[in-house]
mmCIF file of C-alpha atoms in Angstrom:
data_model
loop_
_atom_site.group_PDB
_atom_site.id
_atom_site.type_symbol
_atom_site.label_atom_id
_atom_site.label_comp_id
_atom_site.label_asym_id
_atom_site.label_seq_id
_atom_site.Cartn_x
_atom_site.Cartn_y
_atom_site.Cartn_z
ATOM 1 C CA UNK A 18 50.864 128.035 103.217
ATOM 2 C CA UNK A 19 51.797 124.863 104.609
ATOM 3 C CA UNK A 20 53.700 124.403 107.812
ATOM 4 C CA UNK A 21 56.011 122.496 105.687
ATOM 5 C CA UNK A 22 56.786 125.461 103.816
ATOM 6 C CA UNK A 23 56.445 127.975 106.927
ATOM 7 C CA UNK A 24 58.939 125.255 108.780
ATOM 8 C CA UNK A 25 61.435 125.668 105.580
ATOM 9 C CA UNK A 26 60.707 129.145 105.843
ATOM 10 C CA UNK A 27 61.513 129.604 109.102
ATOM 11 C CA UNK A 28 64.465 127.392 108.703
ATOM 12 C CA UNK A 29 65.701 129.515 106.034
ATOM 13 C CA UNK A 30 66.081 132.894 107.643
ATOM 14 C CA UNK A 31 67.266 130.856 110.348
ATOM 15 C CA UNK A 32 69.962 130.015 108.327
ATOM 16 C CA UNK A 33 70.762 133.602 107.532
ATOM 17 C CA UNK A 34 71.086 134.516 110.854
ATOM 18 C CA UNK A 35 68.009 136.782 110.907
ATOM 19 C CA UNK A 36 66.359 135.922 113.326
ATOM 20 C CA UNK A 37 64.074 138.477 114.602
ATOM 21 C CA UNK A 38 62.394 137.687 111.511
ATOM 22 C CA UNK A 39 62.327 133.831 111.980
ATOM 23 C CA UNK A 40 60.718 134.169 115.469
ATOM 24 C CA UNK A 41 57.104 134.767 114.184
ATOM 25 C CA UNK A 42 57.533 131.779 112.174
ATOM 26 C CA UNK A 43 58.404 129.420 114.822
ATOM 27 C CA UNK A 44 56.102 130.620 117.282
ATOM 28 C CA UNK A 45 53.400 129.720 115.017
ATOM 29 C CA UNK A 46 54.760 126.339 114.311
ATOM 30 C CA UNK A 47 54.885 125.755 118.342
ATOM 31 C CA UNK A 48 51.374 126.495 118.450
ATOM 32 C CA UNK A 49 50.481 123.298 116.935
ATOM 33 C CA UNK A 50 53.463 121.256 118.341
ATOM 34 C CA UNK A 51 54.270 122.679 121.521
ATOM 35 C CA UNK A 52 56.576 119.069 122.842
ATOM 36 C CA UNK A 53 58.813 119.862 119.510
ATOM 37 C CA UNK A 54 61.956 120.309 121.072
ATOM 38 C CA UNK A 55 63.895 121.694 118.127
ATOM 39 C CA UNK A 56 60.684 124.234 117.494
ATOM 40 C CA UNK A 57 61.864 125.360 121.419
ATOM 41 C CA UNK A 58 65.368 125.524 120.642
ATOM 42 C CA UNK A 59 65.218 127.516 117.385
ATOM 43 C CA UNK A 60 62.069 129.969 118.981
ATOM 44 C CA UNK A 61 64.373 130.542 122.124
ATOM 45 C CA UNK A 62 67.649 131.676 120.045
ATOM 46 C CA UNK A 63 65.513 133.496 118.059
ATOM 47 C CA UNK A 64 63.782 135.367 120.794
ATOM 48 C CA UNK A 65 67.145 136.554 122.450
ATOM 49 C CA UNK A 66 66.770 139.016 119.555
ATOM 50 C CA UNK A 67 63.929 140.883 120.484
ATOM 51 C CA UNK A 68 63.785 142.323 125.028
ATOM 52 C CA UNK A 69 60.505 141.493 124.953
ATOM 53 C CA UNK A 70 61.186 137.915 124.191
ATOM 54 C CA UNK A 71 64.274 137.331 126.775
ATOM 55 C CA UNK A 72 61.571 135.559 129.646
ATOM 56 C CA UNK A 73 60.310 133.487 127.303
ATOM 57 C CA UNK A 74 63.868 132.306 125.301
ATOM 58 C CA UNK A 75 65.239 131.717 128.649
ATOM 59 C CA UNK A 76 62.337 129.198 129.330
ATOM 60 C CA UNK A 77 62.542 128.105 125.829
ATOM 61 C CA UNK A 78 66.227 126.950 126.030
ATOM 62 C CA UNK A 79 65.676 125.807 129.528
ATOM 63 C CA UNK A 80 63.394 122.962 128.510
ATOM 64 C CA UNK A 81 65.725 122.792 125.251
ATOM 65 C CA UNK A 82 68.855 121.642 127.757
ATOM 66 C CA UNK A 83 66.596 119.718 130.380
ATOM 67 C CA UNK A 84 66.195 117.340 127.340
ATOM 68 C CA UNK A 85 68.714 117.632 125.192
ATOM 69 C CA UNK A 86 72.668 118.747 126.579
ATOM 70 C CA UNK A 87 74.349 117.986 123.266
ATOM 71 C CA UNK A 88 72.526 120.673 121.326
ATOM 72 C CA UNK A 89 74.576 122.585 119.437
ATOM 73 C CA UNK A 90 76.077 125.526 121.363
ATOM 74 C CA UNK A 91 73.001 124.757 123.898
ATOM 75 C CA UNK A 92 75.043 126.014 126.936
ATOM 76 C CA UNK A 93 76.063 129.114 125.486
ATOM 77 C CA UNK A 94 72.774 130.398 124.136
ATOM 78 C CA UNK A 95 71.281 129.389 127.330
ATOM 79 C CA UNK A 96 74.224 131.381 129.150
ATOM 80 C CA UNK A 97 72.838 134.284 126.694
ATOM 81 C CA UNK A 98 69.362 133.984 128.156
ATOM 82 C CA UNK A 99 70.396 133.916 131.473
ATOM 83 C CA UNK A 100 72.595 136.702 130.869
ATOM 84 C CA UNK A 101 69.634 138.913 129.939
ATOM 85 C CA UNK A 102 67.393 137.675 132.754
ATOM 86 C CA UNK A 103 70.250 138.887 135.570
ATOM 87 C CA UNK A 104 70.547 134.750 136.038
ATOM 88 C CA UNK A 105 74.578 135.757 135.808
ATOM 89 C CA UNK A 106 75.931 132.556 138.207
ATOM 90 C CA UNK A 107 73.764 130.298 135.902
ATOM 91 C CA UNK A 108 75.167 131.993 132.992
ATOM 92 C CA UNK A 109 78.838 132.084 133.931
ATOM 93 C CA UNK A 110 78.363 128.063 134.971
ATOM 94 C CA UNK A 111 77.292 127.446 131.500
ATOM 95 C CA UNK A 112 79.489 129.366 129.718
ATOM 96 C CA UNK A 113 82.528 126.811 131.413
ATOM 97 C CA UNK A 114 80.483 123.815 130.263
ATOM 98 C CA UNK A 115 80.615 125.758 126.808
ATOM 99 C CA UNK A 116 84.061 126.247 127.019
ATOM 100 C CA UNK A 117 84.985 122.761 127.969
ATOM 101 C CA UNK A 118 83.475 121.240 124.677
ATOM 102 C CA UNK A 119 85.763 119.989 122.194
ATOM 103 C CA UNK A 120 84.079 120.858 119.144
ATOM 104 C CA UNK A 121 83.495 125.099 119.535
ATOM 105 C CA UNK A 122 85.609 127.101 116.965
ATOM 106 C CA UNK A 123 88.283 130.318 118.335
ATOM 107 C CA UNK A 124 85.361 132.756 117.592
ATOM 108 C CA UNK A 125 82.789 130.824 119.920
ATOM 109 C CA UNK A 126 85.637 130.637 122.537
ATOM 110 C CA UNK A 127 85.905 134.702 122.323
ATOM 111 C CA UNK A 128 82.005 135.493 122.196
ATOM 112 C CA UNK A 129 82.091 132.986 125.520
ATOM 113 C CA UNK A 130 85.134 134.783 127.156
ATOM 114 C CA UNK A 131 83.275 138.195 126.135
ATOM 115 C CA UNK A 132 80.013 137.118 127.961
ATOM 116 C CA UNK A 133 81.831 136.207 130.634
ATOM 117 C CA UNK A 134 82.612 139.412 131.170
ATOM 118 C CA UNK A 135 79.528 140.591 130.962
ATOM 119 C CA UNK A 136 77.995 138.538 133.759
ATOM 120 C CA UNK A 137 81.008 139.772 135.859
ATOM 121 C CA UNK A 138 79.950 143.074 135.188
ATOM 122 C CA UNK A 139 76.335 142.526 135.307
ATOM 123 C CA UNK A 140 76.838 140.332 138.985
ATOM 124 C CA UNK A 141 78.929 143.699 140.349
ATOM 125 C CA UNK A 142 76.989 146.507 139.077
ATOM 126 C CA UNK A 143 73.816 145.098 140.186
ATOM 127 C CA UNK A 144 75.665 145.000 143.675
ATOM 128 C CA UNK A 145 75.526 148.702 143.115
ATOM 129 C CA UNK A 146 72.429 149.769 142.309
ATOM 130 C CA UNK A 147 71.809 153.726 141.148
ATOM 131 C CA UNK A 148 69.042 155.995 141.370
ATOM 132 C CA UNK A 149 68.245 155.861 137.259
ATOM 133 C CA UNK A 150 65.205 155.169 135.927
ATOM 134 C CA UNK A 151 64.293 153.586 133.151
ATOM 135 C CA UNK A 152 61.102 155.139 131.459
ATOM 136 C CA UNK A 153 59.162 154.195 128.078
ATOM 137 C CA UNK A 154 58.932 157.709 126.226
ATOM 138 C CA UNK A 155 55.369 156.215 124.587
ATOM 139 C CA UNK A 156 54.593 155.677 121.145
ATOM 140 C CA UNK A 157 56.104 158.547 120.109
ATOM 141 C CA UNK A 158 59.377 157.277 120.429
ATOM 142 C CA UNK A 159 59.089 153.658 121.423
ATOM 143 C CA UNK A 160 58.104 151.329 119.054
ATOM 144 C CA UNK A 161 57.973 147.837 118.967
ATOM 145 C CA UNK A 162 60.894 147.008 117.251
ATOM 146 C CA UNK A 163 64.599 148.523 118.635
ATOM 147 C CA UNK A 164 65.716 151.823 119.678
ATOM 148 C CA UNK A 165 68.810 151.822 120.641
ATOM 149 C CA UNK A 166 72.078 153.956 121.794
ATOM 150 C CA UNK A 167 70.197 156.766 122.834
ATOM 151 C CA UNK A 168 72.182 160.199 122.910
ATOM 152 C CA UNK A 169 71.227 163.742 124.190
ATOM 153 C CA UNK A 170 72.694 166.610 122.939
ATOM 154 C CA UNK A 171 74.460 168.975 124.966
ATOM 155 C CA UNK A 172 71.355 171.743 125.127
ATOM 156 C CA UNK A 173 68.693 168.439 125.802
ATOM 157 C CA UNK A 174 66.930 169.822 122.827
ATOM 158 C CA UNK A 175 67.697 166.754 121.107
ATOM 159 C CA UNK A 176 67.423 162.880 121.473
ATOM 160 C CA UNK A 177 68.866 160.515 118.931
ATOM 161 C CA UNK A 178 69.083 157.132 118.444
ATOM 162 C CA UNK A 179 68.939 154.247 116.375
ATOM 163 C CA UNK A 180 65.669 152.422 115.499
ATOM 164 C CA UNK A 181 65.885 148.733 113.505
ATOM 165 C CA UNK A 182 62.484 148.326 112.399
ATOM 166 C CA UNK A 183 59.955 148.227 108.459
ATOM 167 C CA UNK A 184 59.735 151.923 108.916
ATOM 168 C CA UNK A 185 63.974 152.412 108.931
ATOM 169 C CA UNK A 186 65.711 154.254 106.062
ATOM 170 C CA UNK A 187 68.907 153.520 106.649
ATOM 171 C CA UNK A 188 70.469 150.127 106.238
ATOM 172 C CA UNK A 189 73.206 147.695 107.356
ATOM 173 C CA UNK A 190 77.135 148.261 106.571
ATOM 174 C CA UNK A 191 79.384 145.407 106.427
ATOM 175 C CA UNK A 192 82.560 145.627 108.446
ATOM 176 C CA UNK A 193 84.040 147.399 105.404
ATOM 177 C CA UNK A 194 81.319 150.181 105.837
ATOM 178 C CA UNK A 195 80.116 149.115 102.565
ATOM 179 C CA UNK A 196 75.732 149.491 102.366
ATOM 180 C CA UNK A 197 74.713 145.779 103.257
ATOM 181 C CA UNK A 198 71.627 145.037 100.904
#
């Protein structure tokens, strides 16, 4: 395959918005043409999908905005980056440049506002630190795709959660709870 076709490729599930799938795509294409500034760009909003990823999107998008500030929504996927990397002042000062552009729909304005909130949150409850631990439960459970919203039941017999990965037998629903193919 070409990187023609891997670029259109990658472009393409870009497009869709699934990007956890484009990211392989684009790191490949970086390989070969690491000064690419869009390659950065797309890798880096790409990578905010995937925890592993979140060091490298945030350095990604970083050299993204030192050389290009008119990027489309540049400031608030940065914001998202810095979000994730407990960079929350950063964030919250580019989410108001994000806000202050002329061109961002009422959607964008409420993902922005929602963000916002979360850095607020994220700046005071890391103010407050508590004793819980984080641990990897190993292979058995951790994979490395997502596993999310754990829950224990009641006895701690039990631990649930849900896991976004090849191996998944469930699906998507639309907002209308209807199976998303």
């Amino acid at each position: 395959q070409s990187e023609q076709d891997s670029l259109g490729k990658a472009q393409a599930i870009y497009d869709a918005g699934n990007f956890p799938a484009a990211l392989p795509y684009f790191i490949e294409l970086q390989k070969n043409h690491p000064d690419e500034m869009y390659l950065k760009y797309a890798t880096g909003v790409c990578g905010l999908y995937r925890s592993d990823m979140h060091e490298k999107s945030l350095e990604w998008l970083t050299l993204t905005y030192a050389n290009n500030k008119k990027a489309k929504n540049i400031e608030y996927d940065l914001a998202r980056a810095q979000h994730y990397n407990y960079e929350f002042d950063d964030a919250l000062a580019n989410l108001d440049l994000f806000l202050k552009r002329r061109d961002i729909q009422d959607v964008e304005k409420k993902e922005a506002a929602l963000l916002k909130d979360f850095c607020n949150s994220g700046k005071s409850l890391t103010l407050k630190p508590t004793d819980a631990k984080i641990t990897n439960l190993g292979s058995a459970v951790n994979t490395p795709y997502s596993e999310n919203g754990p829950i224990i039941t009641s006895d701690e017999s039990t631990l649930m959660f849900t896991y976004n990965g090849p191996a998944s037998t469930g699906g998507r629903r639309t907002d209308s709870g209807v199976a998303d193919s």
